[in-house]
Amino acid sequence: MSAVKKKKKGFDSKKVGLVVLVFVVVAAIAIGAGYLLVNNETFGGGFNAMTNDPNISSGGSSGKIKVVRVKGVKTKQETISMYVDDSASIGVYITPSNATNKNFTCASSNVKIATVKVNGNSCVVKGVKAGTVTITVTTTDGNKKTTVKVQVLHTIKISSISFPSSTHSMFIGTTSKLETTIKPDNASNQNVVCSSSNTMLATVNSSGRSCIVSAKAKGTVIITATAYDGKKASVAIVISVPVSKLAFRAATTSIKKGDSVKLQLQVTPSNATNKKVNCISSNTKIATVKSGDGYCIVKGVNKGAVTINATAADKSGKSATAKVIVK
């Protein structure tokens, strides 16, 4: 019997070619299943898109690519006025709000009059000298533009600042608006920044050229107003406990002609800062009266009846009355 010769295994080019063909077909189908989404528009599969646009980025394995283009730009202000050395902020709004690239630049038509720089969502302008410039805002995506007219005014400096008086009285729990006097009257910037020497006694807020003071506790506190150029003015705030109620201890009192009587008052609260009262007689031909610290001294002049009125001297507005009969 003759031996059967075994055929040696070798490179089969037909099988390799078939495998490569299958791989290419599968890859082509996978690529063809993708799609491109630009500005919310879909472009159907079977292609491969290449772009250098920084706004377009791959959406991952799904093959999606999305970008929201800038359609416009606007500013919060169309015109602004400012003084030399002052700064002003121009708010910038990109549309649509979900635009992919919301970057923008700001440019001044004359940097010798006003300079400008980008700060967040704003253009910050600084006045250099008097004049008018145009600030141009330009979007990075789409080159959309808008402009703002800026007028830079000459600065009229403050020569002096003062309060109407050196002291001011207040009650606990009250608020006072203290307005400063600024010279000259046409000074460019008349806003002040107010501060308190002791916020436990009084707090203060700034409002234009005024200080709004709120009294918190009994004592004396210094309120200082500072102008933009550093000039200052101060006022001492004396905070007291007000009288909340007055009452005569005796509603009716009788005395003889020529005699005197001391009519005591109950002053509430007991820790009121000023317990003095101003006393008045309804008829001085029948009885006269003198004022005291929490009392009225009445002297009988002629027979008859009078009404004695006592008013708190601390200007809290509290008062009380009593009847005096002269026999």
GROMACS .gro file of C-alpha atoms in nm:
model
  327
    1MET     CA    1   0.000   0.000   0.000
    2SER     CA    2   0.135   0.336  -0.099
    3ALA     CA    3   0.163   0.611   0.164
    4VAL     CA    4  -0.082   0.905   0.150
    5LYS     CA    5   0.101   1.238   0.135
    6LYS     CA    6  -0.030   1.511   0.372
    7LYS     CA    7  -0.081   1.854   0.222
    8LYS     CA    8   0.112   2.129   0.411
    9LYS     CA    9  -0.088   2.420   0.551
   10GLY     CA   10   0.013   2.751   0.402
   11PHE     CA   11  -0.096   3.112   0.355
   12ASP     CA   12  -0.449   3.125   0.212
   13SER     CA   13  -0.483   3.462   0.040
   14LYS     CA   14  -0.848   3.408  -0.046
   15LYS     CA   15  -0.953   3.368   0.321
   16VAL     CA   16  -0.753   3.669   0.436
   17GLY     CA   17  -0.902   3.881   0.161
   18LEU     CA   18  -1.250   3.776   0.267
   19VAL     CA   19  -1.187   3.876   0.633
   20VAL     CA   20  -1.056   4.218   0.529
   21LEU     CA   21  -1.356   4.273   0.304
   22VAL     CA   22  -1.600   4.188   0.587
   23PHE     CA   23  -1.418   4.431   0.825
   24VAL     CA   24  -1.434   4.715   0.573
   25VAL     CA   25  -1.806   4.657   0.509
   26VAL     CA   26  -1.886   4.656   0.886
   27ALA     CA   27  -1.684   4.975   0.943
   28ALA     CA   28  -1.858   5.148   0.653
   29ILE     CA   29  -2.200   5.056   0.794
   30ALA     CA   30  -2.103   5.187   1.139
   31ILE     CA   31  -1.981   5.517   0.996
   32GLY     CA   32  -2.288   5.546   0.778
   33ALA     CA   33  -2.510   5.517   1.087
   34GLY     CA   34  -2.374   5.845   1.230
   35TYR     CA   35  -2.517   6.191   1.173
   36LEU     CA   36  -2.413   6.552   1.219
   37LEU     CA   37  -2.625   6.800   1.421
   38VAL     CA   38  -2.539   7.166   1.359
   39ASN     CA   39  -2.762   7.453   1.472
   40ASN     CA   40  -3.029   7.193   1.551
   41GLU     CA   41  -3.022   7.055   1.191
   42THR     CA   42  -2.948   6.688   1.121
   43PHE     CA   43  -2.746   6.574   0.822
   44GLY     CA   44  -2.807   6.201   0.747
   45GLY     CA   45  -2.545   5.922   0.764
   46GLY     CA   46  -2.295   5.774   0.528
   47PHE     CA   47  -2.031   6.048   0.552
   48ASN     CA   48  -1.742   6.161   0.765
   49ALA     CA   49  -1.737   6.534   0.863
   50MET     CA   50  -1.420   6.726   0.941
   51THR     CA   51  -1.414   7.082   1.073
   52ASN     CA   52  -1.172   7.332   1.227
   53ASP     CA   53  -1.453   7.532   1.392
   54PRO     CA   54  -1.374   7.551   1.770
   55ASN     CA   55  -1.748   7.565   1.841
   56ILE     CA   56  -1.806   7.216   1.704
   57SER     CA   57  -1.709   6.924   1.927
   58SER     CA   58  -1.762   6.550   1.912
   59GLY     CA   59  -2.068   6.416   2.087
   60GLY     CA   60  -1.897   6.084   2.173
   61SER     CA   61  -1.958   5.733   2.039
   62SER     CA   62  -2.302   5.830   1.908
   63GLY     CA   63  -2.137   6.036   1.634
   64LYS     CA   64  -2.337   6.351   1.726
   65ILE     CA   65  -2.173   6.690   1.683
   66LYS     CA   66  -2.363   6.994   1.821
   67VAL     CA   67  -2.306   7.369   1.828
   68VAL     CA   68  -2.537   7.662   1.909
   69ARG     CA   69  -2.433   7.967   1.709
   70VAL     CA   70  -2.440   8.326   1.835
   71LYS     CA   71  -2.721   8.516   1.668
   72GLY     CA   72  -2.678   8.858   1.823
   73VAL     CA   73  -2.536   9.077   2.099
   74LYS     CA   74  -2.680   9.371   2.292
   75THR     CA   75  -2.587   9.587   2.591
   76LYS     CA   76  -2.777   9.698   2.898
   77GLN     CA   77  -2.704  10.064   2.817
   78GLU     CA   78  -2.705  10.247   2.485
   79THR     CA   79  -2.538  10.561   2.622
   80ILE     CA   80  -2.363  10.641   2.948
   81SER     CA   81  -2.208  10.948   3.109
   82MET     CA   82  -1.919  10.938   3.351
   83TYR     CA   83  -1.647  11.157   3.498
   84VAL     CA   84  -1.273  11.156   3.444
   85ASP     CA   85  -1.104  10.887   3.660
   86ASP     CA   86  -1.438  10.716   3.725
   87SER     CA   87  -1.524  10.365   3.603
   88ALA     CA   88  -1.852  10.236   3.461
   89SER     CA   89  -1.970   9.885   3.376
   90ILE     CA   90  -2.159   9.800   3.055
   91GLY     CA   91  -2.357   9.476   3.076
   92VAL     CA   92  -2.327   9.252   2.766
   93TYR     CA   93  -2.592   8.998   2.664
   94ILE     CA   94  -2.531   8.727   2.401
   95THR     CA   95  -2.827   8.567   2.220
   96PRO     CA   96  -2.929   8.296   2.237
   97SER     CA   97  -2.845   8.253   2.604
   98ASN     CA   98  -2.729   7.895   2.543
   99ALA     CA   99  -2.483   7.987   2.267
  100THR     CA  100  -2.179   7.758   2.269
  101ASN     CA  101  -1.918   8.033   2.247
  102LYS     CA  102  -2.022   8.349   2.435
  103ASN     CA  103  -1.681   8.517   2.430
  104PHE     CA  104  -1.658   8.879   2.316
  105THR     CA  105  -1.417   9.170   2.296
  106CYS     CA  106  -1.456   9.538   2.391
  107ALA     CA  107  -1.282   9.821   2.210
  108SER     CA  108  -1.267  10.200   2.256
  109SER     CA  109  -1.266  10.434   1.959
  110ASN     CA  110  -1.023  10.661   2.147
  111VAL     CA  111  -0.819  10.527   2.439
  112LYS     CA  112  -0.700  10.880   2.516
  113ILE     CA  113  -1.055  10.962   2.627
  114ALA     CA  114  -1.163  10.626   2.772
  115THR     CA  115  -1.011  10.281   2.806
  116VAL     CA  116  -1.209   9.957   2.826
  117LYS     CA  117  -1.155   9.595   2.926
  118VAL     CA  118  -1.365   9.279   2.952
  119ASN     CA  119  -1.467   9.172   3.301
  120GLY     CA  120  -1.695   8.868   3.310
  121ASN     CA  121  -2.014   8.957   3.123
  122SER     CA  122  -1.934   9.329   3.110
  123CYS     CA  123  -1.715   9.591   2.950
  124VAL     CA  124  -1.556   9.812   3.217
  125VAL     CA  125  -1.487  10.165   3.094
  126LYS     CA  126  -1.256  10.415   3.267
  127GLY     CA  127  -1.264  10.786   3.188
  128VAL     CA  128  -0.926  10.936   3.097
  129LYS     CA  129  -1.017  11.288   2.984
  130ALA     CA  130  -1.328  11.481   2.879
  131GLY     CA  131  -1.474  11.381   2.545
  132THR     CA  132  -1.696  11.125   2.370
  133VAL     CA  133  -1.602  10.775   2.256
  134THR     CA  134  -1.774  10.472   2.110
  135ILE     CA  135  -1.732  10.135   2.278
  136THR     CA  136  -1.771   9.845   2.034
  137VAL     CA  137  -1.860   9.496   2.153
  138THR     CA  138  -1.777   9.213   1.910
  139THR     CA  139  -1.860   8.845   1.955
  140THR     CA  140  -1.592   8.585   1.887
  141ASP     CA  141  -1.848   8.359   1.719
  142GLY     CA  142  -2.019   8.522   1.424
  143ASN     CA  143  -1.848   8.863   1.460
  144LYS     CA  144  -2.174   9.019   1.584
  145LYS     CA  145  -2.138   9.381   1.697
  146THR     CA  146  -2.310   9.648   1.904
  147THR     CA  147  -2.195   9.990   2.023
  148VAL     CA  148  -2.236  10.216   2.325
  149LYS     CA  149  -2.176  10.590   2.326
  150VAL     CA  150  -1.978  10.707   2.629
  151GLN     CA  151  -1.950  11.073   2.734
  152VAL     CA  152  -1.664  11.148   2.970
  153LEU     CA  153  -1.718  11.469   3.168
  154HIS     CA  154  -1.466  11.699   3.329
  155THR     CA  155  -1.445  11.643   3.705
  156ILE     CA  156  -1.540  11.932   3.936
  157LYS     CA  157  -1.361  11.855   4.261
  158ILE     CA  158  -1.509  11.888   4.611
  159SER     CA  159  -1.371  12.178   4.813
  160SER     CA  160  -1.543  12.095   5.142
  161ILE     CA  161  -1.790  11.857   5.310
  162SER     CA  162  -1.975  11.907   5.639
  163PHE     CA  163  -2.278  11.806   5.848
  164PRO     CA  164  -2.533  12.072   5.954
  165SER     CA  165  -2.418  12.045   6.319
  166SER     CA  166  -2.146  11.877   6.523
  167THR     CA  167  -2.395  11.675   6.734
  168HIS     CA  168  -2.730  11.509   6.676
  169SER     CA  169  -2.964  11.351   6.930
  170MET     CA  170  -3.154  11.027   6.871
  171PHE     CA  171  -3.366  10.781   7.065
  172ILE     CA  172  -3.296  10.408   7.077
  173GLY     CA  173  -3.485  10.231   6.799
  174THR     CA  174  -3.515  10.537   6.574
  175THR     CA  175  -3.359  10.619   6.236
  176SER     CA  176  -3.230  10.955   6.114
  177LYS     CA  177  -3.121  11.075   5.769
  178LEU     CA  178  -2.823  11.309   5.804
  179GLU     CA  179  -2.745  11.496   5.482
  180THR     CA  180  -2.402  11.642   5.423
  181THR     CA  181  -2.336  11.982   5.268
  182ILE     CA  182  -2.092  11.959   4.978
  183LYS     CA  183  -1.919  12.255   4.818
  184PRO     CA  184  -1.925  12.356   4.542
  185ASP     CA  185  -2.288  12.275   4.472
  186ASN     CA  186  -2.201  12.145   4.125
  187ALA     CA  187  -1.924  11.909   4.236
  188SER     CA  188  -1.912  11.615   3.996
  189ASN     CA  189  -1.938  11.328   4.243
  190GLN     CA  190  -2.136  11.406   4.558
  191ASN     CA  191  -2.177  11.050   4.684
  192VAL     CA  192  -2.033  10.972   5.028
  193VAL     CA  193  -1.943  10.653   5.211
  194CYS     CA  194  -2.066  10.653   5.573
  195SER     CA  195  -1.916  10.466   5.868
  196SER     CA  196  -1.990  10.424   6.240
  197SER     CA  197  -1.730  10.430   6.517
  198ASN     CA  198  -1.934  10.173   6.711
  199THR     CA  199  -2.190   9.954   6.534
  200MET     CA  200  -2.312   9.823   6.871
  201LEU     CA  201  -2.450  10.171   6.937
  202ALA     CA  202  -2.551  10.273   6.584
  203THR     CA  203  -2.533  10.133   6.233
  204VAL     CA  204  -2.523  10.347   5.920
  205ASN     CA  205  -2.597  10.314   5.548
  206SER     CA  206  -2.487  10.545   5.267
  207SER     CA  207  -2.745  10.711   5.039
  208GLY     CA  208  -2.613  10.966   4.791
  209ARG     CA  209  -2.464  11.243   5.001
  210SER     CA  210  -2.657  11.135   5.314
  211CYS     CA  211  -2.596  10.893   5.601
  212ILE     CA  212  -2.892  10.685   5.727
  213VAL     CA  213  -2.828  10.621   6.098
  214SER     CA  214  -3.011  10.359   6.308
  215ALA     CA  215  -2.975  10.396   6.686
  216LYS     CA  216  -2.924  10.064   6.869
  217ALA     CA  217  -2.815  10.141   7.226
  218LYS     CA  218  -2.760  10.428   7.469
  219GLY     CA  219  -2.434  10.617   7.424
  220THR     CA  220  -2.239  10.845   7.192
  221VAL     CA  221  -2.110  10.735   6.853
  222ILE     CA  222  -1.924  10.917   6.574
  223ILE     CA  223  -2.063  10.896   6.220
  224THR     CA  224  -1.815  10.982   5.944
  225ALA     CA  225  -1.898  11.065   5.581
  226THR     CA  226  -1.614  11.025   5.331
  227ALA     CA  227  -1.624  11.176   4.981
  228TYR     CA  228  -1.474  11.001   4.676
  229ASP     CA  229  -1.162  11.217   4.699
  230GLY     CA  230  -1.102  11.135   5.066
  231LYS     CA  231  -1.247  11.449   5.225
  232LYS     CA  232  -1.436  11.373   5.548
  233ALA     CA  233  -1.700  11.514   5.783
  234SER     CA  234  -1.809  11.378   6.122
  235VAL     CA  235  -2.102  11.417   6.360
  236ALA     CA  236  -2.147  11.293   6.718
  237ILE     CA  237  -2.471  11.100   6.765
  238VAL     CA  238  -2.601  11.110   7.123
  239ILE     CA  239  -2.840  10.817   7.172
  240SER     CA  240  -3.077  10.826   7.469
  241VAL     CA  241  -3.362  10.627   7.627
  242PRO     CA  242  -3.687  10.818   7.560
  243VAL     CA  243  -3.978  10.874   7.796
  244SER     CA  244  -4.257  10.635   7.700
  245LYS     CA  245  -4.517  10.753   7.955
  246LEU     CA  246  -4.587  11.039   8.199
  247ALA     CA  247  -4.847  11.040   8.478
  248PHE     CA  248  -4.913  11.263   8.782
  249ARG     CA  249  -4.916  11.063   9.105
  250ALA     CA  250  -5.227  11.263   9.215
  251ALA     CA  251  -5.496  11.349   8.962
  252THR     CA  252  -5.638  11.632   9.181
  253THR     CA  253  -5.471  11.841   9.450
  254SER     CA  254  -5.606  12.118   9.676
  255ILE     CA  255  -5.399  12.404   9.821
  256LYS     CA  256  -5.461  12.731  10.000
  257LYS     CA  257  -5.407  13.070   9.843
  258GLY     CA  258  -5.039  13.166   9.883
  259ASP     CA  259  -4.925  12.808   9.943
  260SER     CA  260  -4.714  12.594   9.711
  261VAL     CA  261  -4.725  12.221   9.635
  262LYS     CA  262  -4.490  11.985   9.458
  263LEU     CA  263  -4.674  11.762   9.208
  264GLN     CA  264  -4.471  11.447   9.147
  265LEU     CA  265  -4.485  11.261   8.816
  266GLN     CA  266  -4.418  10.898   8.741
  267VAL     CA  267  -4.174  10.881   8.447
  268THR     CA  268  -4.164  10.559   8.246
  269PRO     CA  269  -3.926  10.390   8.191
  270SER     CA  270  -3.735  10.442   8.510
  271ASN     CA  271  -3.407  10.457   8.315
  272ALA     CA  272  -3.523  10.732   8.079
  273THR     CA  273  -3.223  10.950   8.000
  274ASN     CA  274  -3.400  11.284   8.051
  275LYS     CA  275  -3.674  11.295   8.317
  276LYS     CA  276  -3.722  11.671   8.311
  277VAL     CA  277  -4.069  11.809   8.230
  278ASN     CA  278  -4.204  12.141   8.109
  279CYS     CA  279  -4.501  12.253   8.319
  280ILE     CA  280  -4.777  12.498   8.218
  281SER     CA  281  -5.075  12.641   8.412
  282SER     CA  282  -5.405  12.688   8.234
  283ASN     CA  283  -5.461  13.014   8.429
  284THR     CA  284  -5.168  13.193   8.592
  285LYS     CA  285  -5.411  13.432   8.773
  286ILE     CA  286  -5.524  13.136   8.982
  287ALA     CA  287  -5.200  12.938   9.007
  288THR     CA  288  -4.846  12.967   8.872
  289VAL     CA  289  -4.613  12.674   8.809
  290LYS     CA  290  -4.239  12.597   8.784
  291SER     CA  291  -4.084  12.304   8.601
  292GLY     CA  292  -3.855  12.044   8.758
  293ASP     CA  293  -3.692  11.704   8.711
  294GLY     CA  294  -3.999  11.483   8.718
  295TYR     CA  295  -4.221  11.727   8.904
  296CYS     CA  296  -4.413  12.062   8.885
  297ILE     CA  297  -4.419  12.318   9.169
  298VAL     CA  298  -4.757  12.496   9.183
  299LYS     CA  299  -4.835  12.812   9.386
  300GLY     CA  300  -5.187  12.926   9.461
  301VAL     CA  301  -5.260  13.289   9.365
  302ASN     CA  302  -5.639  13.321   9.384
  303LYS     CA  303  -5.931  13.093   9.451
  304GLY     CA  304  -6.034  12.875   9.166
  305ALA     CA  305  -5.928  12.564   8.970
  306VAL     CA  306  -5.659  12.521   8.707
  307THR     CA  307  -5.517  12.244   8.493
  308ILE     CA  308  -5.145  12.178   8.510
  309ASN     CA  309  -4.994  12.026   8.197
  310ALA     CA  310  -4.654  11.853   8.206
  311THR     CA  311  -4.467  11.762   7.884
  312ALA     CA  312  -4.150  11.551   7.864
  313ALA     CA  313  -3.848  11.774   7.797
  314ASP     CA  314  -3.676  11.506   7.590
  315LYS     CA  315  -3.909  11.581   7.297
  316SER     CA  316  -4.060  11.235   7.307
  317GLY     CA  317  -4.401  11.404   7.297
  318LYS     CA  318  -4.531  11.240   7.616
  319SER     CA  319  -4.748  11.451   7.850
  320ALA     CA  320  -4.982  11.436   8.150
  321THR     CA  321  -5.235  11.665   8.324
  322ALA     CA  322  -5.351  11.724   8.682
  323LYS     CA  323  -5.618  11.945   8.844
  324VAL     CA  324  -5.528  12.195   9.117
  325ILE     CA  325  -5.795  12.363   9.332
  326VAL     CA  326  -5.696  12.684   9.513
  327LYS     CA  327  -5.911  12.753   9.824
   0.00000   0.00000   0.00000
